[in-house]
PDB file of C-alpha atoms and ligand atoms in Angstrom:
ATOM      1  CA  UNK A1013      21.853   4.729  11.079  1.00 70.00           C
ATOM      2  CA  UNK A1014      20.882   8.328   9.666  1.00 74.00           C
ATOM      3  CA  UNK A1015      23.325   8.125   6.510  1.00 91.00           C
ATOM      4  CA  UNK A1016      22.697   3.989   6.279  1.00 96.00           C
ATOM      5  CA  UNK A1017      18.864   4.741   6.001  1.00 98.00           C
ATOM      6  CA  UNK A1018      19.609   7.331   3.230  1.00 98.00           C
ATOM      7  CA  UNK A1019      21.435   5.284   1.460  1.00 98.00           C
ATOM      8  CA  UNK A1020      19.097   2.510   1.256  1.00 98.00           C
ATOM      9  CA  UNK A1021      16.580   4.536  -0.038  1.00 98.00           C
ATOM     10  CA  UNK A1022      18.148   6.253  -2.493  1.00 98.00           C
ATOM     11  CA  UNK A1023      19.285   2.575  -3.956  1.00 98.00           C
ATOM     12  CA  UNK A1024      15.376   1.908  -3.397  1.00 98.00           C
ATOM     13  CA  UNK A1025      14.779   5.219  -5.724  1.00 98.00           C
ATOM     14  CA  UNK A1026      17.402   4.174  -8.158  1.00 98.00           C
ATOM     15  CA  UNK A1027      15.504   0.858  -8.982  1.00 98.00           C
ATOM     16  CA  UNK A1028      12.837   2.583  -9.051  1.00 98.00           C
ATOM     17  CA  UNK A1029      13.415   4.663 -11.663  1.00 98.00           C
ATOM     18  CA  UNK A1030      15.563   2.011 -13.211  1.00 98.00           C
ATOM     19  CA  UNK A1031      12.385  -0.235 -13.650  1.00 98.00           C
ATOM     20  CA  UNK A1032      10.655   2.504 -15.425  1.00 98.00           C
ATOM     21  CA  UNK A1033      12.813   3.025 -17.754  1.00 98.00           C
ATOM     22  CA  UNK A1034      13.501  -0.256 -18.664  1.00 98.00           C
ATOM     23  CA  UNK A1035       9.195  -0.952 -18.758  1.00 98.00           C
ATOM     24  CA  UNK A1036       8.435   2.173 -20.683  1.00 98.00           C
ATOM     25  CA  UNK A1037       6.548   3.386 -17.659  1.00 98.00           C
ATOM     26  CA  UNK A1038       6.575   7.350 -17.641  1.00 97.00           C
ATOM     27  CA  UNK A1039       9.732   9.054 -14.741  1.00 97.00           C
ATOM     28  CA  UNK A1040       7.734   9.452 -11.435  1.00 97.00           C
ATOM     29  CA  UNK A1041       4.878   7.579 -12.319  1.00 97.00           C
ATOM     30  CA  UNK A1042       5.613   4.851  -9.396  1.00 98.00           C
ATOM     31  CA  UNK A1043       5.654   6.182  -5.725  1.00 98.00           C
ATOM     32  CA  UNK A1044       7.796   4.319  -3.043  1.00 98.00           C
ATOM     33  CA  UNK A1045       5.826   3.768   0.335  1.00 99.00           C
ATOM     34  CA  UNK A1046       8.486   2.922   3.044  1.00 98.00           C
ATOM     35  CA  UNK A1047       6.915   0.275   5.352  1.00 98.00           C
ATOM     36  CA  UNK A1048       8.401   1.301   8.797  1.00 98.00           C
ATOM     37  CA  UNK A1049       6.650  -1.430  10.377  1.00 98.00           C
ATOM     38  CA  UNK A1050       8.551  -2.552  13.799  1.00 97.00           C
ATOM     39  CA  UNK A1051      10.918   0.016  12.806  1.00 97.00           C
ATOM     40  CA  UNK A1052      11.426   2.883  15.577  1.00 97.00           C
ATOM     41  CA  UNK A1053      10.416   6.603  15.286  1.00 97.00           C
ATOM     42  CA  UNK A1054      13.786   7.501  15.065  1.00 97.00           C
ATOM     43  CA  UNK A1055      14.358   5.589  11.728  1.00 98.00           C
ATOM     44  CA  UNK A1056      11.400   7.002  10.031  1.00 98.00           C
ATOM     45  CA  UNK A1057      12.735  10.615  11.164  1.00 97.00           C
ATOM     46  CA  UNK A1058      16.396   9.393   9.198  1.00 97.00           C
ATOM     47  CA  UNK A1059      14.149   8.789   5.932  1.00 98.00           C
ATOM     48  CA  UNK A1060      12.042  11.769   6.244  1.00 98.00           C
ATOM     49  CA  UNK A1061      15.452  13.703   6.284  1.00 97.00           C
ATOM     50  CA  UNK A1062      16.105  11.537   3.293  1.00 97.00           C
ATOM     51  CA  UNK A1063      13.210  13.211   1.579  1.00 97.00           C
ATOM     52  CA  UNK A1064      10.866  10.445   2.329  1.00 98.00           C
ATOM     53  CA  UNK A1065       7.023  11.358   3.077  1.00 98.00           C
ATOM     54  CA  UNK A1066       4.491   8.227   2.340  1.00 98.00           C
ATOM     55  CA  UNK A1067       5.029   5.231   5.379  1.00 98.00           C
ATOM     56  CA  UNK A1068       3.044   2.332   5.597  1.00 98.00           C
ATOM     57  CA  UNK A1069       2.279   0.556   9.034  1.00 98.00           C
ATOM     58  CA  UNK A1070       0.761  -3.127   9.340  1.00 98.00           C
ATOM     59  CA  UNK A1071       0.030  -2.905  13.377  1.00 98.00           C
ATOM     60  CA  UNK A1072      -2.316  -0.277  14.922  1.00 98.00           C
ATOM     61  CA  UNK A1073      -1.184   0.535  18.205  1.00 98.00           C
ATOM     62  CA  UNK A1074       1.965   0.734  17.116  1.00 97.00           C
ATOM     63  CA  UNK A1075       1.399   2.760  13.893  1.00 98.00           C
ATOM     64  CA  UNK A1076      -0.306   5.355  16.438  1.00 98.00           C
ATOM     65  CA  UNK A1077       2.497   5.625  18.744  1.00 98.00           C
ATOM     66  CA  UNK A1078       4.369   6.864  15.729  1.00 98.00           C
ATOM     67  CA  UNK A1079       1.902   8.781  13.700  1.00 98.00           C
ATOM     68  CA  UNK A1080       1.353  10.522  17.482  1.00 98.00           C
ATOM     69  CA  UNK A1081       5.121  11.436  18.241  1.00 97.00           C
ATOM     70  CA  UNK A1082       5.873  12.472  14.175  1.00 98.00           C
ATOM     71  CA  UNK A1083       2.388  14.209  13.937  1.00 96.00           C
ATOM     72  CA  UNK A1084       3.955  17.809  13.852  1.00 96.00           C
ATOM     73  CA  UNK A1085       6.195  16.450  10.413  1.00 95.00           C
ATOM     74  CA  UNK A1086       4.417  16.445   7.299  1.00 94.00           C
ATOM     75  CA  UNK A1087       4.019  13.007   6.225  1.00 98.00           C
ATOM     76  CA  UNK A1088       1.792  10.638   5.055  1.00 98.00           C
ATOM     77  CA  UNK A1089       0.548   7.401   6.498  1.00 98.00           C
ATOM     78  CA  UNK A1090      -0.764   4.103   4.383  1.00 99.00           C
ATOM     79  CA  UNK A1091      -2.211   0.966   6.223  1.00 98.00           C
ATOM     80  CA  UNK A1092      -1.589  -1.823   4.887  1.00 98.00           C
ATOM     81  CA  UNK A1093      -1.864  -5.230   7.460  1.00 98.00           C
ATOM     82  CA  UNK A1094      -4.835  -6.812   8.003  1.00 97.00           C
ATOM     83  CA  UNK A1095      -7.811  -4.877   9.267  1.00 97.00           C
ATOM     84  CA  UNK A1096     -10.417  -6.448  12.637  1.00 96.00           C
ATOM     85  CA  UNK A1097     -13.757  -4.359  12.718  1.00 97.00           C
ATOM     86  CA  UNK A1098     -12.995  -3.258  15.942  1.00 97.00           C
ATOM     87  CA  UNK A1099     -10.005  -1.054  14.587  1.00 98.00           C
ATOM     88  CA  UNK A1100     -11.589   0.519  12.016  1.00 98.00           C
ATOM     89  CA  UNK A1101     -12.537   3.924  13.737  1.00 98.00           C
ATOM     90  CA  UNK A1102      -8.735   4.875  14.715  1.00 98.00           C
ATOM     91  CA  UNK A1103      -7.601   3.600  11.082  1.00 98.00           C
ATOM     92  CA  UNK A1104     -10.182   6.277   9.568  1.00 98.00           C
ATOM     93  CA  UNK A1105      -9.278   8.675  12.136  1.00 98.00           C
ATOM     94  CA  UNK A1106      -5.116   8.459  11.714  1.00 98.00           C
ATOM     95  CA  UNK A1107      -4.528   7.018   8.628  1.00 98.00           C
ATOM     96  CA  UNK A1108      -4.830   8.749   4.364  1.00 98.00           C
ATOM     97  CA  UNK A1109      -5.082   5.556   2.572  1.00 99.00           C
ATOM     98  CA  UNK A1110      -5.551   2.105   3.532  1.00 99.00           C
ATOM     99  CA  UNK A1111      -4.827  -0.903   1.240  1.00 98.00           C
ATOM    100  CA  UNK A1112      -5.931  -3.886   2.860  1.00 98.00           C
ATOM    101  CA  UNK A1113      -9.920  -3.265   2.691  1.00 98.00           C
ATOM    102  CA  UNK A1114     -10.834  -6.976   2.048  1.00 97.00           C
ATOM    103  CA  UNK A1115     -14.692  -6.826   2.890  1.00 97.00           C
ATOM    104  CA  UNK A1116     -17.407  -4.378   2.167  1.00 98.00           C
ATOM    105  CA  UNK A1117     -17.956  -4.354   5.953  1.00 98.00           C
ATOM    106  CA  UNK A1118     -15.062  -3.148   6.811  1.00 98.00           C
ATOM    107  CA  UNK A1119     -15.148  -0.837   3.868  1.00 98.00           C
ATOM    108  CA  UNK A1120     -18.602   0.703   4.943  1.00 98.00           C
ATOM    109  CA  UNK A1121     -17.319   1.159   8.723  1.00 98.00           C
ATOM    110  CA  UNK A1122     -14.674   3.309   7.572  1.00 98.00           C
ATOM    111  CA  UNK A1123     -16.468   5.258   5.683  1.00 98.00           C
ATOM    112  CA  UNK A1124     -19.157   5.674   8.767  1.00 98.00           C
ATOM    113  CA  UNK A1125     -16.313   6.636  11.077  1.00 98.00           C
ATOM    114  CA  UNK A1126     -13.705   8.845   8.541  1.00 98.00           C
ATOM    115  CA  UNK A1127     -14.377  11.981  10.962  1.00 98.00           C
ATOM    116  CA  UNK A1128     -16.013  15.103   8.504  1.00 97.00           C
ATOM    117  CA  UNK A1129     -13.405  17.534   9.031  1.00 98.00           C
ATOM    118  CA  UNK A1130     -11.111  15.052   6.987  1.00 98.00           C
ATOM    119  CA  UNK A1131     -10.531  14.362   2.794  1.00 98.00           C
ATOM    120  CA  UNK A1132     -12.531  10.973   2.027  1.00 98.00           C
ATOM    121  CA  UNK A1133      -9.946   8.302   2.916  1.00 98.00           C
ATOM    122  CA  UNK A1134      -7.887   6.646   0.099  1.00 98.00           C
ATOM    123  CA  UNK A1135      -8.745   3.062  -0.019  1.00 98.00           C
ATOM    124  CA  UNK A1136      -7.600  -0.076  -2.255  1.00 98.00           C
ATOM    125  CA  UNK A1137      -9.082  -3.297  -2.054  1.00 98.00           C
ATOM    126  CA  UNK A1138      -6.938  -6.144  -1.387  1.00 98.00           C
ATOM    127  CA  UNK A1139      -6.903  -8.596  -3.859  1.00 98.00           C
ATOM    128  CA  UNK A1140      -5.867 -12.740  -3.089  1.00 97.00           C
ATOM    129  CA  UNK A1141      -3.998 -12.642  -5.956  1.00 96.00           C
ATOM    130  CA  UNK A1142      -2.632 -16.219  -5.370  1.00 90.00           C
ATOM    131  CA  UNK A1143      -5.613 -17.912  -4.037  1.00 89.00           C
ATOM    132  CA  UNK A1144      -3.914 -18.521  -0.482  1.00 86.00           C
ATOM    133  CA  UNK A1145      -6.274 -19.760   2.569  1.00 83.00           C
ATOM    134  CA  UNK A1146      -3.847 -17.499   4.719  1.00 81.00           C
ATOM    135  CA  UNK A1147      -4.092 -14.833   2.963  1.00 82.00           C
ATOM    136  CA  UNK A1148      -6.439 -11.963   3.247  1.00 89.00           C
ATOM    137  CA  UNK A1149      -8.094 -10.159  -0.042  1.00 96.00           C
ATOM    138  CA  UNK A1150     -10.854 -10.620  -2.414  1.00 97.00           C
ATOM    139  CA  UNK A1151     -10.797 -13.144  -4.776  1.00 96.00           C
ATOM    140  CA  UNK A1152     -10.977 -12.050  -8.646  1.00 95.00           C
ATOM    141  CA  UNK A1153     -14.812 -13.658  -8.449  1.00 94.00           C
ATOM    142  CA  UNK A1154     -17.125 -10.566  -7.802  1.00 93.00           C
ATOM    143  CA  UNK A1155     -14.481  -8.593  -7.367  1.00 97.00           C
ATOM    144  CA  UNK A1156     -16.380  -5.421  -9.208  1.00 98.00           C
ATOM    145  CA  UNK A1157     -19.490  -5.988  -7.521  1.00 98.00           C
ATOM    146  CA  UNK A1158     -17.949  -5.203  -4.603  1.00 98.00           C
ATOM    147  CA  UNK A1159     -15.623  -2.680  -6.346  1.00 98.00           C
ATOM    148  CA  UNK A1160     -19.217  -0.527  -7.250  1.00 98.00           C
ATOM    149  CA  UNK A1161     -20.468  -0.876  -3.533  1.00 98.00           C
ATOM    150  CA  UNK A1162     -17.416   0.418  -1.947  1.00 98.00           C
ATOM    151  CA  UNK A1163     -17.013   3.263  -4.607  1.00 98.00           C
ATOM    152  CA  UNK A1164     -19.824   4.928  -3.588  1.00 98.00           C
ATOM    153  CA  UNK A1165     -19.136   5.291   0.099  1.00 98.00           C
ATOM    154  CA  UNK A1166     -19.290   9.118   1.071  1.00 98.00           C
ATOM    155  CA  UNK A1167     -16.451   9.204   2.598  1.00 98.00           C
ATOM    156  CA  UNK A1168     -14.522   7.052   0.792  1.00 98.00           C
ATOM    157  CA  UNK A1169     -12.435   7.271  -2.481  1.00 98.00           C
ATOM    158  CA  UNK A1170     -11.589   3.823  -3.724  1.00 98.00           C
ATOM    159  CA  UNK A1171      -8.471   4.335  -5.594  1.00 98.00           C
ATOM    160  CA  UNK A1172      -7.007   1.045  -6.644  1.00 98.00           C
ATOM    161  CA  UNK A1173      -6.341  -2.710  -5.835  1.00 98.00           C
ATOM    162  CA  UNK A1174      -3.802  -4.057  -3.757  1.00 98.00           C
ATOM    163  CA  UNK A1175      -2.304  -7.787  -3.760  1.00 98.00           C
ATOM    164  CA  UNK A1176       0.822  -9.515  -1.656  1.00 97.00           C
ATOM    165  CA  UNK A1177       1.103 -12.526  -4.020  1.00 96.00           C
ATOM    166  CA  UNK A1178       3.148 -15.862  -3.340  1.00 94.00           C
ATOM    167  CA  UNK A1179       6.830 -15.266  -2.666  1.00 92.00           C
ATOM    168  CA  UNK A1180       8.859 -16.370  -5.920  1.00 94.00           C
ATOM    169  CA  UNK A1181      12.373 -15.600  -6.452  1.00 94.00           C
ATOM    170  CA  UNK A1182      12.037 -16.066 -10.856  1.00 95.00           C
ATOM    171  CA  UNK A1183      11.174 -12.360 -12.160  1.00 93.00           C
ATOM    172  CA  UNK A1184       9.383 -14.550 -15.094  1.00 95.00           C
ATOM    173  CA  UNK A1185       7.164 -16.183 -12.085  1.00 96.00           C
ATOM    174  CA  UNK A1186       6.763 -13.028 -10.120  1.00 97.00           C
ATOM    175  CA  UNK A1187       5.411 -11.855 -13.059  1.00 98.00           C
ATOM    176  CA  UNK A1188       2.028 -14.007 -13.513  1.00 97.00           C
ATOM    177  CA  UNK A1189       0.174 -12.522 -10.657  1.00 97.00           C
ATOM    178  CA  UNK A1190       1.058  -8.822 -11.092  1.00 98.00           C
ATOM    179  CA  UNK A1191      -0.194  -9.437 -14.495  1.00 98.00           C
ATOM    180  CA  UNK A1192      -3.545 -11.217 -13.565  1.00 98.00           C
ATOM    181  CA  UNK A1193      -3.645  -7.780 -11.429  1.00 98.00           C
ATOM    182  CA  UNK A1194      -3.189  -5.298 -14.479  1.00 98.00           C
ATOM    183  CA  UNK A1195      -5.805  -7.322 -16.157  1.00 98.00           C
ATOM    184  CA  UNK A1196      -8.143  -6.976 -13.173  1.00 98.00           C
ATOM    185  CA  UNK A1197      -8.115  -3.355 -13.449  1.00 98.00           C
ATOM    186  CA  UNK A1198      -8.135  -2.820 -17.247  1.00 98.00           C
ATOM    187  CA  UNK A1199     -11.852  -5.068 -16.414  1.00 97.00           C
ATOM    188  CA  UNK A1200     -12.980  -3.099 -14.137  1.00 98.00           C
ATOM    189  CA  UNK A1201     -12.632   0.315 -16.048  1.00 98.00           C
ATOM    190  CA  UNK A1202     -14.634  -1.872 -19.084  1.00 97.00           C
ATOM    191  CA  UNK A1203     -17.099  -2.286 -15.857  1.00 96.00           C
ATOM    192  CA  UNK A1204     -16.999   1.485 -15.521  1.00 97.00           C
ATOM    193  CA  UNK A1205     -15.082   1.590 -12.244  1.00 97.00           C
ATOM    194  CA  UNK A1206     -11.693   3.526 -12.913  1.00 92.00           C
ATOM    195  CA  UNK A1207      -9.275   3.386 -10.197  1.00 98.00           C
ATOM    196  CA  UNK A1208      -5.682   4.900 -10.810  1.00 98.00           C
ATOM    197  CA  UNK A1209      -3.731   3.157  -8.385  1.00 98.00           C
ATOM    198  CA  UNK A1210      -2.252  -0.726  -8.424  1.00 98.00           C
ATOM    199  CA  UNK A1211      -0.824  -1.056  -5.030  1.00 98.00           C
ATOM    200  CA  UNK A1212       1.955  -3.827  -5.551  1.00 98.00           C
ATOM    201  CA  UNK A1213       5.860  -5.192  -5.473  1.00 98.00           C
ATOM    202  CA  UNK A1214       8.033  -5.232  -2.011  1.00 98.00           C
ATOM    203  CA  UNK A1215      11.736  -5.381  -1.806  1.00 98.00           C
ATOM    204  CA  UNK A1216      12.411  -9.110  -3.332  1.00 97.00           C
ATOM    205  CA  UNK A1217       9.613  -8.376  -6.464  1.00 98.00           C
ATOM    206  CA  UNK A1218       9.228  -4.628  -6.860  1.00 98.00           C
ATOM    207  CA  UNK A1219      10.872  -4.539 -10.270  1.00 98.00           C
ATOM    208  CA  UNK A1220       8.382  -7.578 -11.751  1.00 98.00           C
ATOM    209  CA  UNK A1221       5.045  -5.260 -10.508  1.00 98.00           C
ATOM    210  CA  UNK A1222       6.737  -1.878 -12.169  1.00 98.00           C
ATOM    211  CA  UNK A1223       7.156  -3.844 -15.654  1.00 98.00           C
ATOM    212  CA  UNK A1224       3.665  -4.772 -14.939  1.00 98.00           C
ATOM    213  CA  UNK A1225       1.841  -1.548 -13.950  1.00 98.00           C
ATOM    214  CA  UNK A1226       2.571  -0.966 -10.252  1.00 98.00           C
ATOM    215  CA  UNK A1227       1.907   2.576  -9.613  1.00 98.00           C
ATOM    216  CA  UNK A1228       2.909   2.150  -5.505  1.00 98.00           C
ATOM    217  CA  UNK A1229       5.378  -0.293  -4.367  1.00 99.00           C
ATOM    218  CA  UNK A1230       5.565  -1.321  -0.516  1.00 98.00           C
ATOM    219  CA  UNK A1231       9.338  -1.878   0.872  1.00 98.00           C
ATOM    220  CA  UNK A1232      10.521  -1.952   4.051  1.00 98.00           C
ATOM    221  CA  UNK A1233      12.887  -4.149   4.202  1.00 98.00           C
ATOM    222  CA  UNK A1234      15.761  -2.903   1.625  1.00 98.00           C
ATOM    223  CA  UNK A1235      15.047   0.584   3.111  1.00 98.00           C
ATOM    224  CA  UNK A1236      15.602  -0.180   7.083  1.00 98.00           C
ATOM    225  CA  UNK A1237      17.155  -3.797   7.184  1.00 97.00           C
ATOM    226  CA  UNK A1238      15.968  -7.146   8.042  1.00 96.00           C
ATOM    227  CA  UNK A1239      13.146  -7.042  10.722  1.00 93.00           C
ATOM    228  CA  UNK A1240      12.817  -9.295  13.893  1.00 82.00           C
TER     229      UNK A1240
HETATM  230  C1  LIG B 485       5.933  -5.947   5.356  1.00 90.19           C
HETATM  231  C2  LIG B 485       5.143  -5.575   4.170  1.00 90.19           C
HETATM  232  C3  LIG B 485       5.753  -4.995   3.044  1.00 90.19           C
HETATM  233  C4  LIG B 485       7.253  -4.769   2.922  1.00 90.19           C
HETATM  234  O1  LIG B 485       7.900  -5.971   2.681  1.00 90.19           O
HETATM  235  P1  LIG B 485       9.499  -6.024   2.462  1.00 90.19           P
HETATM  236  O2  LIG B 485       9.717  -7.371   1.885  1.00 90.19           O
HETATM  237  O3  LIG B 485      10.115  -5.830   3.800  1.00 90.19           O
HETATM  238  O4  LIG B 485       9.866  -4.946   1.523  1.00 90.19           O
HETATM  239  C5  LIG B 485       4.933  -4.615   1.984  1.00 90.19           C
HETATM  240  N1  LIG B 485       3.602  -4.807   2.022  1.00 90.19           N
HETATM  241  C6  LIG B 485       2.984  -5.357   3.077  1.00 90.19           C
HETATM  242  C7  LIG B 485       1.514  -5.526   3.050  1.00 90.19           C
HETATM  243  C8  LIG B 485       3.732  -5.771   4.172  1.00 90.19           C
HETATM  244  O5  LIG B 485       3.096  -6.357   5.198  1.00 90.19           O
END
């Protein structure tokens, strides 16, 4: 499992640095967060060893169990699944960055509850990239209005936008959204509002968001295997 793990991710890294090349994007400039959601402590552990330190988690009580049992490693822990009010005071507490803030009211409760002895927590707002009912995230439409309010939480520090966009298996197609998300950030630093970080691409796609600006790509899946 260890040495299967490690090899994953340095394939993972390979693309990675692959895609920049090939996109003119700067070596480095895109960081791999390993979503070890429904994955075991034990796997996390094997990519730490790897040289792995940023992990993103979708489920709370879950995420805690781990974040709890690893919490003498050094590591770093991104949420990133949809966020109920009545979870947002262990996010603040546990968590560095979240990138699924989707409403101001969530965005202002974590900011109330980020516990002082703590760095403001890293946030991105979620973006619905592909206008999906089932999705969660923003749509484009007043998008920096709500981009201003969030930014000047105290205890926040809005970073960057985040989008999961339709699944397409044509790079040309997978394309189109990561785009319309490059273009929403280039507007909002015309607005004034400059974030550095476009949270975007997973295993099938992450290639398509590096040629279009990703600066953190989200995969789990070609790091620990298929989940459940
Ligand atoms: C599960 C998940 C990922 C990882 O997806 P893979 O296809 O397994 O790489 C990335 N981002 C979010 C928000 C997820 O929920």
């Amino acid at each position: 499992m260890e040495s299967r793990i490690a090899d994953n991710l340095a394939c993972v890294k390979k693309r990675i640095r692959q895609a920049e090349q090939q996109y003119q994007r700067p070596p480095g400039t895109v960081q791999l967060i390993a979503v070890s959601k429904t994955r075991p402590a034990g796997e996390i552990l094997a990519a730490a060893a790897a040289g792995q330190r940023h992990f993103g988690e979708n489920y709370l009580q879950e995420a805690l169990e781990k974040i709890t049992a690893l919490a003498d490693r050094k590591l770093y822990w991104h949420f990133i699944g949809p966020i109920q009010s009545n979870k947002t005071r262990l996010i603040a507490a546990h968590f560095d960055w979240v990138h699924s803030v989707d409403r101001l009211k969530i965005a202002r409760r974590l900011s109330e509850q980020r516990p002082a002895h703590l760095p403001p927590l890293n946030v991105c707002l979620q973006v619905n990239i592909s206008n999906e009912s089932s999705k969660s995230g923003l749509p484009l439409a007043g998008l920096a209005d709500t981009a201003r309010e969030v930014a000047e939480l105290p205890n926040l520090r809005l970073r960057g936008l985040m989008a999961i966009p339709k699944r397409s298996s044509n790079p040309a197609d997978q394309r189109i959204p990561f785009h319309q998300m490059h273009q929403a950030l280039v507007s909002l630093a015309a607005a004034k509002i400059s974030l550095d970080t476009l949270s975007m691409g997973m295993s099938a796609d992450l290639e398509a968001a590096i040629a279009e600006g990703a600066t953190m790509v989200r995969v789990g899946t070609d790091i620990f295997g298929p989940r459940n």
